[in-house]
Every structure is written in C-alpha cells, then in structure tokens.
Amino acid sequence: MNFTLKIWRQKSAGDPGRMVDYAAANIIPDMSFLEMLDVVNEGLIARGEEPIAFDSDCREGICGTCSLVINGVAHGGQKGTTACQLHMRHFTDGETIVIEPWRAKAFPVLRDLVTDRSAFDRVIQAGGFVSVNTGGAPDANSLPVAKVASDRAMDAAQCIGCGACVAACKNASAMLFVSAKVSHLSLLPQGRVEKDRRVAHMVKQMDAEGFGNCTVTGSCEAVCPKEISLSFIAQMNRDYGVALLKGTK
Ligand code: SF4
Ligand code: FES
C-alpha cells in the first residue's frame, strides 16, 4: 500500500510548527500504524533527515504511551483501539492521512507528535493511591467484595492514561480519565477510606493543570481505547459533591 502523509513537525515547544508531506511507500497492510511510521523514519534517517518523533512503548494497547490524532480523530477512530493497535489494512491504498499530536493546553507539544502529559502524573500524585498500611497478605476471603463493585472497579481500572479523552474534548476536559482513576480505587473497600480526600484533591489538581470542564458531549467516551463509560464522570461528580458537603479539604 502507498500513502501520502501530512505530519505535524515541530522542532521544540517554542517552535510554531507546520504540516509536512511525506510518502509512505510499499507498506504491508498488516503493519501497525506505528510500524508504518517506523518505515517512514528509516527512509528519513537513510537520507540524513531528522526522523519524526512520536511516543510509543508497549505497542500492545496497554501502556497508554502512543498518542496520535489520525485524520482528526484521537487514536484513529477504530472502536476500542489505540494507535499502536491500529493496522494499515483499515486505510485505503493511495489515501492521504493527516497525523497530529494531542492538542490541549495542559499537554504542550515537546517535539513533532510528542506531548508532555505529566499533568496526568500530578493528578495521580494528588490522590490516586491507597495509603493505608495493609500489613501482610490477608487471607483471600477476609475482605469480601461484591461482584457488582469489583466488576465496576475493574471497568474503571482499564484506563491506560493515554489522554485521548482530553485530545478529543472541545474543552480539553480530563474528567473521563480522572473519574476512572478516582472510581477504580473508591469502589473497593481498601480505597474507600480515603474516598472523599481523593476526589477533592484530584479534582483540585485537575483544575490547576488547566483542563476544562465536562459539558457531556461524549467525545471522550467515543475515542477512549478502553471504552471507559461516561457514567464514571457522573459518579465522580456525586462523590465530589458529597466530599464538599462534608467540608473535605
Ligand atoms: S479514559 Fe480512556 S481516553 Fe482517557 S486516558 Fe483513560 S484510557 Fe485514555
Ligand atoms: S504504545 Fe502502549 S498503548 Fe500504544
């Protein structure tokens, strides 16, 4: 397969950046999107040109590192699929493909398609943990967890922290990410102890990082590679309201 790529190139955070055209030739349909970019980069390096910078790590859809807006859609528009798990067979031979980084004030572009997503780390540092001393490993049945609660906690725990929800949202809201991280801990007995403080601190940090508010357009849920449900945002709003009413600081 052959493609024309229009790729965002930006030397550094201060560089205004621009779209540059590249040819991707002789691409095997079963290559992943990132493997296709590897092939393009091999050609650039062979010609002595600067390769295109992009993020990746696991390339298995589990780490949340890959972060490309492909033809205007975060992760490329295949339902429940990260950019690293997107394959070239889903494109049309001869197609022009536009590739951009996440676009959000809280995720500044560092270089080309690489953005700084440390804002998410700081939100997690604000409360995304369980700090009780659990001692040794407890007996398996000493802390029963209802199946409904464990299933819902695991649904939330699927969030890989990629940031596609922010990139897709017109408000650059991080509420799908934050609500997933708040919920997967607070739904379980071990995480319930710090529930109020967790949600208050994480929402405060989310606002401080410059993420926008949620206006329930649902674009986050539509692009989320782990199909995190919007209902977690509703749950976080309830938990946040309760924490405020209790005067949680
Ligand atoms: S909620 Fe979905 S889109 Fe947002 S960071 Fe988590 S996995 Fe990525
Ligand atoms: S590189 Fe790990 S999820 Fe894509």
Tab-separated table of C-alpha atoms and ligand atoms in Angstrom, residues 56-59 61-66 82 84, ligand 2:
chain	number	residue	atom	x	y	z
A	56	SER	CA	5.325	4.520	21.955
A	57	ASP	CA	6.245	1.838	24.446
A	58	CYS	CA	4.301	-1.433	24.706
A	59	ARG	CA	2.722	-1.326	21.220
A	61	GLY	CA	-2.573	-1.266	23.728
A	62	ILE	CA	-1.757	-1.462	27.422
A	63	CYS	CA	0.659	1.332	28.393
A	64	GLY	CA	-1.119	4.443	27.113
A	65	THR	CA	2.005	5.978	25.591
A	66	CYS	CA	1.028	6.191	21.916
A	82	THR	CA	-5.046	2.501	20.454
A	84	CYS	CA	-0.365	1.223	18.183
B	2	FES	S1	2.283	2.046	22.776
B	2	FES	FE1	1.405	1.242	24.624
B	2	FES	S2	-0.723	1.592	24.341
B	2	FES	FE2	0.123	2.151	22.428
